PDB file of C-alpha atoms in Angstrom:
ATOM      1  CA  MET M   2       0.052  -0.155   0.050  1.00 88.00           C
ATOM      2  CA  TRP M   3       1.207   3.364  -0.818  1.00 92.00           C
ATOM      3  CA  LEU M   4      -0.777   6.712  -0.497  1.00 95.00           C
ATOM      4  CA  ALA M   5       0.626  10.077  -1.249  1.00 96.00           C
ATOM      5  CA  VAL M   6      -0.899  13.476  -0.689  1.00 96.00           C
ATOM      6  CA  LEU M   7       2.327  15.887  -0.835  1.00 97.00           C
ATOM      7  CA  GLY M   8       1.222  16.844  -4.283  1.00 95.00           C
ATOM      8  CA  PRO M   9      -1.543  15.247  -6.354  1.00 95.00           C
ATOM      9  CA  LEU M  10      -3.197  12.078  -4.842  1.00 95.00           C
ATOM     10  CA  VAL M  11      -1.558   8.864  -5.472  1.00 95.00           C
ATOM     11  CA  VAL M  12      -3.175   5.568  -4.602  1.00 94.00           C
ATOM     12  CA  ARG M  13      -1.246   2.205  -5.015  1.00 92.00           C
ATOM     13  CA  PRO M  14      -3.157  -0.389  -3.228  1.00 88.00           C
ATOM     14  CA  ALA M  15      -1.013  -3.426  -4.294  1.00 81.00           C
ATOM     15  CA  GLY M  16       1.966  -1.840  -6.144  1.00 80.00           C
ATOM     16  CA  THR M  17      -0.091  -0.691  -9.097  1.00 86.00           C
ATOM     17  CA  GLU M  18      -1.587   2.970  -9.205  1.00 90.00           C
ATOM     18  CA  VAL M  19      -5.210   3.456  -9.557  1.00 90.00           C
ATOM     19  CA  THR M  20      -7.317   6.273 -10.199  1.00 90.00           C
ATOM     20  CA  ILE M  21     -10.182   7.467  -8.077  1.00 92.00           C
ATOM     21  CA  ALA M  22     -12.443   9.305 -10.507  1.00 90.00           C
ATOM     22  CA  ALA M  23     -15.079  10.438  -8.113  1.00 94.00           C
ATOM     23  CA  ALA M  24     -14.055  13.827  -6.960  1.00 94.00           C
ATOM     24  CA  LYS M  25     -15.677  13.597  -3.397  1.00 95.00           C
ATOM     25  CA  GLN M  26     -14.313  10.086  -2.915  1.00 96.00           C
ATOM     26  CA  ARG M  27     -10.772  11.750  -3.229  1.00 96.00           C
ATOM     27  CA  VAL M  28     -11.705  14.391  -0.740  1.00 96.00           C
ATOM     28  CA  VAL M  29     -12.773  11.630   1.673  1.00 97.00           C
ATOM     29  CA  LEU M  30      -9.621   9.485   1.313  1.00 97.00           C
ATOM     30  CA  ALA M  31      -7.398  12.660   1.586  1.00 97.00           C
ATOM     31  CA  ALA M  32      -9.248  13.924   4.566  1.00 97.00           C
ATOM     32  CA  LEU M  33      -8.659  10.558   6.245  1.00 97.00           C
ATOM     33  CA  ALA M  34      -5.041  10.322   4.973  1.00 96.00           C
ATOM     34  CA  VAL M  35      -3.898  13.642   6.537  1.00 96.00           C
ATOM     35  CA  ARG M  36      -5.134  12.416   9.826  1.00 96.00           C
ATOM     36  CA  ALA M  37      -4.072   8.756   9.200  1.00 95.00           C
ATOM     37  CA  ASN M  38      -4.557   6.504  12.393  1.00 96.00           C
ATOM     38  CA  GLN M  39      -6.910   9.256  13.942  1.00 96.00           C
ATOM     39  CA  VAL M  40     -10.639   9.222  14.192  1.00 97.00           C
ATOM     40  CA  VAL M  41     -12.238  11.634  11.778  1.00 97.00           C
ATOM     41  CA  SER M  42     -15.959  12.160  12.776  1.00 96.00           C
ATOM     42  CA  PHE M  43     -18.794  12.323  10.262  1.00 95.00           C
ATOM     43  CA  ASP M  44     -19.471  15.909  10.992  1.00 94.00           C
ATOM     44  CA  GLU M  45     -15.979  16.878  10.201  1.00 94.00           C
ATOM     45  CA  LEU M  46     -15.985  14.729   6.987  1.00 95.00           C
ATOM     46  CA  ALA M  47     -19.169  16.009   5.799  1.00 95.00           C
ATOM     47  CA  GLU M  48     -17.986  19.874   6.326  1.00 93.00           C
ATOM     48  CA  THR M  49     -14.721  19.083   4.540  1.00 94.00           C
ATOM     49  CA  VAL M  50     -16.268  17.082   1.617  1.00 94.00           C
ATOM     50  CA  TRP M  51     -19.087  19.627   0.971  1.00 94.00           C
ATOM     51  CA  ASP M  52     -17.066  22.622   1.983  1.00 89.00           C
ATOM     52  CA  GLY M  53     -19.173  23.631   4.994  1.00 86.00           C
ATOM     53  CA  SER M  54     -22.743  23.081   3.226  1.00 89.00           C
ATOM     54  CA  PRO M  55     -23.229  19.365   3.686  1.00 92.00           C
ATOM     55  CA  PRO M  56     -26.759  18.056   2.472  1.00 93.00           C
ATOM     56  CA  PRO M  57     -29.198  16.275   4.622  1.00 93.00           C
ATOM     57  CA  THR M  58     -28.150  12.991   3.021  1.00 94.00           C
ATOM     58  CA  ALA M  59     -24.347  13.551   3.639  1.00 94.00           C
ATOM     59  CA  ARG M  60     -24.212  10.794   6.293  1.00 93.00           C
ATOM     60  CA  VAL M  61     -25.710   8.054   3.978  1.00 95.00           C
ATOM     61  CA  THR M  62     -23.702   9.575   1.098  1.00 96.00           C
ATOM     62  CA  LEU M  63     -20.400   9.266   3.193  1.00 96.00           C
ATOM     63  CA  ARG M  64     -20.942   5.486   4.022  1.00 95.00           C
ATOM     64  CA  ASN M  65     -21.426   4.854   0.422  1.00 96.00           C
ATOM     65  CA  TYR M  66     -18.118   6.646  -0.387  1.00 95.00           C
ATOM     66  CA  VAL M  67     -16.362   4.791   2.302  1.00 94.00           C
ATOM     67  CA  LYS M  68     -17.759   1.424   1.126  1.00 93.00           C
ATOM     68  CA  CYS M  69     -16.335   2.140  -2.429  1.00 92.00           C
ATOM     69  CA  LEU M  70     -12.986   3.201  -0.982  1.00 93.00           C
ATOM     70  CA  ARG M  71     -12.654   0.074   1.046  1.00 91.00           C
ATOM     71  CA  ARG M  72     -13.271  -2.234  -1.981  1.00 88.00           C
ATOM     72  CA  LEU M  73     -10.596  -0.324  -3.891  1.00 87.00           C
ATOM     73  CA  LEU M  74      -7.944  -0.009  -1.214  1.00 85.00           C
ATOM     74  CA  ALA M  75      -7.834  -3.437   0.437  1.00 72.00           C
ATOM     75  CA  PRO M  76     -10.779  -5.740   0.001  1.00 62.00           C
ATOM     76  CA  ALA M  77      -9.166  -8.573   2.473  1.00 52.00           C
ATOM     77  CA  ASP M  78      -7.480  -6.089   4.831  1.00 66.00           C
ATOM     78  CA  ALA M  79      -9.577  -3.247   6.246  1.00 79.00           C
ATOM     79  CA  ARG M  80      -7.868  -0.071   6.068  1.00 90.00           C
ATOM     80  CA  ILE M  81     -10.792   2.184   6.637  1.00 93.00           C
ATOM     81  CA  VAL M  82     -12.520   1.257   9.919  1.00 93.00           C
ATOM     82  CA  THR M  83     -15.401   2.499  11.591  1.00 93.00           C
ATOM     83  CA  ARG M  84     -14.707   4.195  14.994  1.00 92.00           C
ATOM     84  CA  ASP M  85     -17.322   6.150  16.931  1.00 92.00           C
ATOM     85  CA  PRO M  86     -18.046   8.807  15.870  1.00 95.00           C
ATOM     86  CA  GLY M  87     -16.605   8.387  12.304  1.00 94.00           C
ATOM     87  CA  TYR M  88     -13.846   6.712  10.465  1.00 96.00           C
ATOM     88  CA  GLN M  89     -10.278   5.915  10.919  1.00 96.00           C
ATOM     89  CA  LEU M  90      -7.749   5.135   8.101  1.00 95.00           C
ATOM     90  CA  ARG M  91      -5.081   2.711   9.423  1.00 94.00           C
ATOM     91  CA  LEU M  92      -1.578   3.023   7.739  1.00 93.00           C
ATOM     92  CA  ASP M  93       2.156   2.418   8.885  1.00 92.00           C
ATOM     93  CA  ALA M  94       4.625   5.160   8.398  1.00 89.00           C
ATOM     94  CA  GLY M  95       6.020   3.480   5.322  1.00 92.00           C
ATOM     95  CA  GLU M  96       2.411   3.519   3.473  1.00 94.00           C
ATOM     96  CA  LEU M  97       1.790   7.253   3.543  1.00 96.00           C
ATOM     97  CA  ASP M  98       4.032  10.111   2.482  1.00 97.00           C
ATOM     98  CA  VAL M  99       2.911  12.405   5.288  1.00 96.00           C
ATOM     99  CA  LEU M 100       3.577   9.880   7.966  1.00 97.00           C
ATOM    100  CA  GLN M 101       6.956   8.957   6.265  1.00 97.00           C
ATOM    101  CA  PHE M 102       7.821  12.701   6.028  1.00 97.00           C
ATOM    102  CA  GLY M 103       7.061  13.118   9.865  1.00 96.00           C
ATOM    103  CA  GLU M 104       9.220  10.230  10.926  1.00 96.00           C
ATOM    104  CA  LEU M 105      12.192  11.443   8.673  1.00 97.00           C
ATOM    105  CA  ALA M 106      11.736  15.027   9.905  1.00 97.00           C
ATOM    106  CA  ARG M 107      11.693  14.101  13.716  1.00 97.00           C
ATOM    107  CA  ASP M 108      14.824  11.913  13.169  1.00 98.00           C
ATOM    108  CA  GLY M 109      16.509  14.806  11.152  1.00 98.00           C
ATOM    109  CA  ALA M 110      15.748  17.273  13.655  1.00 97.00           C
ATOM    110  CA  ALA M 111      17.160  15.153  16.405  1.00 98.00           C
ATOM    111  CA  ALA M 112      20.443  14.855  14.267  1.00 98.00           C
ATOM    112  CA  VAL M 113      20.509  18.614  14.097  1.00 97.00           C
ATOM    113  CA  ARG M 114      20.275  18.937  17.592  1.00 97.00           C
ATOM    114  CA  ALA M 115      23.172  16.466  17.971  1.00 98.00           C
ATOM    115  CA  ALA M 116      25.223  18.205  15.458  1.00 97.00           C
ATOM    116  CA  ASP M 117      25.336  15.134  13.429  1.00 98.00           C
ATOM    117  CA  TRP M 118      25.576  16.984  10.234  1.00 98.00           C
ATOM    118  CA  PRO M 119      25.914  14.095   7.654  1.00 98.00           C
ATOM    119  CA  ARG M 120      22.873  12.281   9.103  1.00 98.00           C
ATOM    120  CA  ALA M 121      20.635  15.535   9.325  1.00 98.00           C
ATOM    121  CA  ALA M 122      21.485  16.252   5.655  1.00 98.00           C
ATOM    122  CA  SER M 123      20.512  12.741   4.600  1.00 98.00           C
ATOM    123  CA  LEU M 124      17.450  12.371   6.665  1.00 98.00           C
ATOM    124  CA  LEU M 125      16.025  15.917   5.986  1.00 98.00           C
ATOM    125  CA  GLY M 126      16.930  15.687   2.265  1.00 98.00           C
ATOM    126  CA  ALA M 127      15.082  12.203   2.032  1.00 98.00           C
ATOM    127  CA  ALA M 128      12.124  13.859   3.775  1.00 98.00           C
ATOM    128  CA  LEU M 129      11.841  16.851   1.552  1.00 98.00           C
ATOM    129  CA  ALA M 130      12.200  14.769  -1.635  1.00 97.00           C
ATOM    130  CA  LEU M 131       8.660  13.315  -0.664  1.00 97.00           C
ATOM    131  CA  TRP M 132       7.298  16.611  -1.728  1.00 96.00           C
ATOM    132  CA  ARG M 133       6.253  16.716  -5.069  1.00 95.00           C
ATOM    133  CA  ASP M 134       4.033  19.707  -5.406  1.00 92.00           C
ATOM    134  CA  GLU M 135       1.590  21.624  -3.354  1.00 92.00           C
ATOM    135  CA  PRO M 136      -0.053  19.104  -1.013  1.00 94.00           C
ATOM    136  CA  LEU M 137      -3.585  18.124  -2.041  1.00 94.00           C
ATOM    137  CA  SER M 138      -3.128  19.815  -5.287  1.00 92.00           C
ATOM    138  CA  ASP M 139      -5.828  17.833  -7.080  1.00 93.00           C
ATOM    139  CA  ILE M 140      -8.316  17.475  -3.989  1.00 94.00           C
ATOM    140  CA  PRO M 141     -11.430  19.654  -4.645  1.00 92.00           C
ATOM    141  CA  SER M 142     -11.846  20.889  -1.057  1.00 92.00           C
ATOM    142  CA  ASP M 143     -10.958  24.238  -0.101  1.00 91.00           C
ATOM    143  CA  ALA M 144     -12.079  23.471   3.621  1.00 91.00           C
ATOM    144  CA  LEU M 145      -9.437  20.659   3.590  1.00 93.00           C
ATOM    145  CA  ARG M 146      -6.583  22.902   2.132  1.00 91.00           C
ATOM    146  CA  ARG M 147      -7.213  25.645   4.591  1.00 90.00           C
ATOM    147  CA  GLU M 148      -7.292  23.244   7.644  1.00 91.00           C
ATOM    148  CA  THR M 149      -4.115  21.352   6.290  1.00 93.00           C
ATOM    149  CA  ALA M 150      -1.840  23.415   4.224  1.00 90.00           C
ATOM    150  CA  PRO M 151      -0.512  25.874   6.909  1.00 91.00           C
ATOM    151  CA  ARG M 152       0.413  22.924   9.109  1.00 92.00           C
ATOM    152  CA  LEU M 153       2.284  21.139   6.293  1.00 93.00           C
ATOM    153  CA  GLU M 154       3.885  24.228   5.227  1.00 92.00           C
ATOM    154  CA  ARG M 155       5.303  24.867   8.736  1.00 93.00           C
ATOM    155  CA  ILE M 156       6.932  21.442   9.195  1.00 94.00           C
ATOM    156  CA  ARG M 157       8.206  21.574   5.515  1.00 95.00           C
ATOM    157  CA  LEU M 158       9.925  24.945   6.287  1.00 95.00           C
ATOM    158  CA  GLN M 159      11.366  23.643   9.328  1.00 96.00           C
ATOM    159  CA  ALA M 160      12.788  20.634   7.652  1.00 97.00           C
ATOM    160  CA  LEU M 161      14.227  22.796   4.991  1.00 97.00           C
ATOM    161  CA  GLU M 162      15.822  25.067   7.509  1.00 96.00           C
ATOM    162  CA  GLY M 163      17.468  22.260   9.039  1.00 97.00           C
ATOM    163  CA  ARG M 164      18.730  20.479   5.903  1.00 98.00           C
ATOM    164  CA  VAL M 165      20.337  23.925   4.919  1.00 97.00           C
ATOM    165  CA  ASP M 166      21.711  24.353   8.314  1.00 97.00           C
ATOM    166  CA  ALA M 167      23.354  20.763   7.842  1.00 98.00           C
ATOM    167  CA  ASP M 168      24.578  21.577   4.440  1.00 97.00           C
ATOM    168  CA  LEU M 169      26.214  24.694   5.740  1.00 97.00           C
ATOM    169  CA  ASN M 170      27.964  22.928   8.553  1.00 97.00           C
ATOM    170  CA  LEU M 171      29.305  20.437   5.955  1.00 97.00           C
ATOM    171  CA  GLY M 172      30.967  23.266   3.922  1.00 96.00           C
ATOM    172  CA  ARG M 173      28.625  23.203   1.035  1.00 96.00           C
ATOM    173  CA  HIS M 174      28.323  27.049   1.080  1.00 94.00           C
ATOM    174  CA  ALA M 175      29.039  28.103  -2.602  1.00 94.00           C
ATOM    175  CA  GLU M 176      26.545  25.318  -3.902  1.00 94.00           C
ATOM    176  CA  LEU M 177      23.743  26.546  -1.591  1.00 95.00           C
ATOM    177  CA  ILE M 178      23.597  30.022  -2.607  1.00 96.00           C
ATOM    178  CA  LEU M 179      21.234  29.680  -5.594  1.00 96.00           C
ATOM    179  CA  GLU M 180      19.021  27.407  -3.562  1.00 95.00           C
ATOM    180  CA  VAL M 181      18.642  29.814  -0.566  1.00 96.00           C
ATOM    181  CA  GLN M 182      18.212  32.812  -2.662  1.00 95.00           C
ATOM    182  CA  GLY M 183      15.237  31.052  -4.101  1.00 94.00           C
ATOM    183  CA  HIS M 184      13.848  30.164  -0.460  1.00 94.00           C
ATOM    184  CA  ALA M 185      14.370  33.791   0.605  1.00 92.00           C
ATOM    185  CA  ALA M 186      12.627  34.983  -2.532  1.00 91.00           C
ATOM    186  CA  GLU M 187       9.735  32.748  -1.932  1.00 90.00           C
ATOM    187  CA  GLN M 188       9.578  33.290   1.616  1.00 89.00           C
ATOM    188  CA  PRO M 189      10.554  36.978   2.113  1.00 88.00           C
ATOM    189  CA  LEU M 190       9.614  37.283   5.791  1.00 86.00           C
ATOM    190  CA  HIS M 191      11.249  34.152   6.844  1.00 88.00           C
ATOM    191  CA  GLU M 192      14.243  35.661   8.628  1.00 90.00           C
ATOM    192  CA  ARG M 193      16.153  32.332   9.052  1.00 93.00           C
ATOM    193  CA  PHE M 194      16.334  31.982   5.042  1.00 94.00           C
ATOM    194  CA  HIS M 195      17.999  35.524   4.806  1.00 94.00           C
ATOM    195  CA  ALA M 196      20.387  34.777   7.702  1.00 95.00           C
ATOM    196  CA  GLN M 197      21.567  31.342   5.767  1.00 96.00           C
ATOM    197  CA  LEU M 198      22.027  33.131   2.579  1.00 95.00           C
ATOM    198  CA  MET M 199      24.125  35.796   4.126  1.00 96.00           C
ATOM    199  CA  LEU M 200      26.203  33.030   5.844  1.00 95.00           C
ATOM    200  CA  ALA M 201      26.482  31.096   2.647  1.00 96.00           C
ATOM    201  CA  LEU M 202      27.678  34.210   0.642  1.00 96.00           C
ATOM    202  CA  TYR M 203      30.080  35.285   3.585  1.00 95.00           C
ATOM    203  CA  ARG M 204      31.763  31.855   3.683  1.00 95.00           C
ATOM    204  CA  SER M 205      32.150  31.717  -0.075  1.00 94.00           C
ATOM    205  CA  GLY M 206      34.193  34.983  -0.045  1.00 92.00           C
ATOM    206  CA  ARG M 207      31.481  37.155  -1.321  1.00 94.00           C
ATOM    207  CA  GLY M 208      31.326  39.572   1.759  1.00 92.00           C
ATOM    208  CA  ALA M 209      29.837  42.592  -0.434  1.00 95.00           C
ATOM    209  CA  GLU M 210      26.932  40.555  -1.420  1.00 92.00           C
ATOM    210  CA  ALA M 211      26.502  39.177   2.161  1.00 92.00           C
ATOM    211  CA  LEU M 212      26.183  42.794   3.118  1.00 93.00           C
ATOM    212  CA  ALA M 213      23.867  43.643   0.399  1.00 91.00           C
ATOM    213  CA  ALA M 214      21.504  40.633   1.264  1.00 90.00           C
ATOM    214  CA  TYR M 215      21.441  41.936   4.730  1.00 89.00           C
ATOM    215  CA  ASP M 216      20.406  45.416   3.517  1.00 87.00           C
ATOM    216  CA  ARG M 217      17.563  43.794   1.397  1.00 88.00           C
ATOM    217  CA  ALA M 218      16.357  41.691   4.171  1.00 86.00           C
ATOM    218  CA  ARG M 219      16.296  44.421   6.541  1.00 85.00           C
ATOM    219  CA  GLY M 220      14.490  46.647   4.320  1.00 84.00           C
ATOM    220  CA  LEU M 221      11.792  43.957   3.484  1.00 81.00           C
ATOM    221  CA  LEU M 222      11.324  43.248   7.239  1.00 77.00           C
ATOM    222  CA  ALA M 223      11.072  46.973   8.072  1.00 76.00           C
ATOM    223  CA  ARG M 224       8.462  47.693   5.346  1.00 78.00           C
ATOM    224  CA  HIS M 225       6.513  44.744   6.728  1.00 72.00           C
ATOM    225  CA  LEU M 226       6.526  46.010  10.207  1.00 72.00           C
ATOM    226  CA  ASP M 227       5.612  49.616   9.015  1.00 72.00           C
ATOM    227  CA  ARG M 228       2.567  48.215   7.167  1.00 73.00           C
ATOM    228  CA  LYS M 229       1.508  46.258  10.365  1.00 67.00           C
ATOM    229  CA  SER M 230       1.830  49.133  12.683  1.00 61.00           C
TER     230      SER M 230
END
């Protein structure tokens, strides 16, 4: 079994990828996947599937969706189980990209704290490689993305910071410059990326550019604070 939601939905029940054509069935599966091994209530699922406006028949319809998904995923091995007050998708860490990412990221963060830079770079690099695109990018549920995207983006940025720190400590300053410039441009208010860019430039013998990067970052942050005040 392999499920992936860090990008378009991927479903491989037995090594072969299958397509779930019904849009709302994809929403149900994705909503259960991002909370794998937790119980998701009928009411929560209904709000997610119908973006806050579930019909009176929502409970019956959800049961039918789950029945179809059960047949698709593992007829002989129940993956979606009924647990009051809703459903639970049972998966191991090696069966879902979000769970695998979390495990790799936690181990990578521990390696960062221990200053084990080769291990940190390897683990966090493997975690980030699981991200194929914007999470849930083909799941038609604004409610699910609003609920899930900020949390996933936060843990992705933490892993990315740690992996760049590891690479800096491994002396990969010059090869990191273009990458970290991109991160700082995409996340202009994320101070850590600006600091990492300055360090990479400075350690590459590009002191003037490091100072220029500092000035740009200070200006960006000052303008942001001015707008908030």
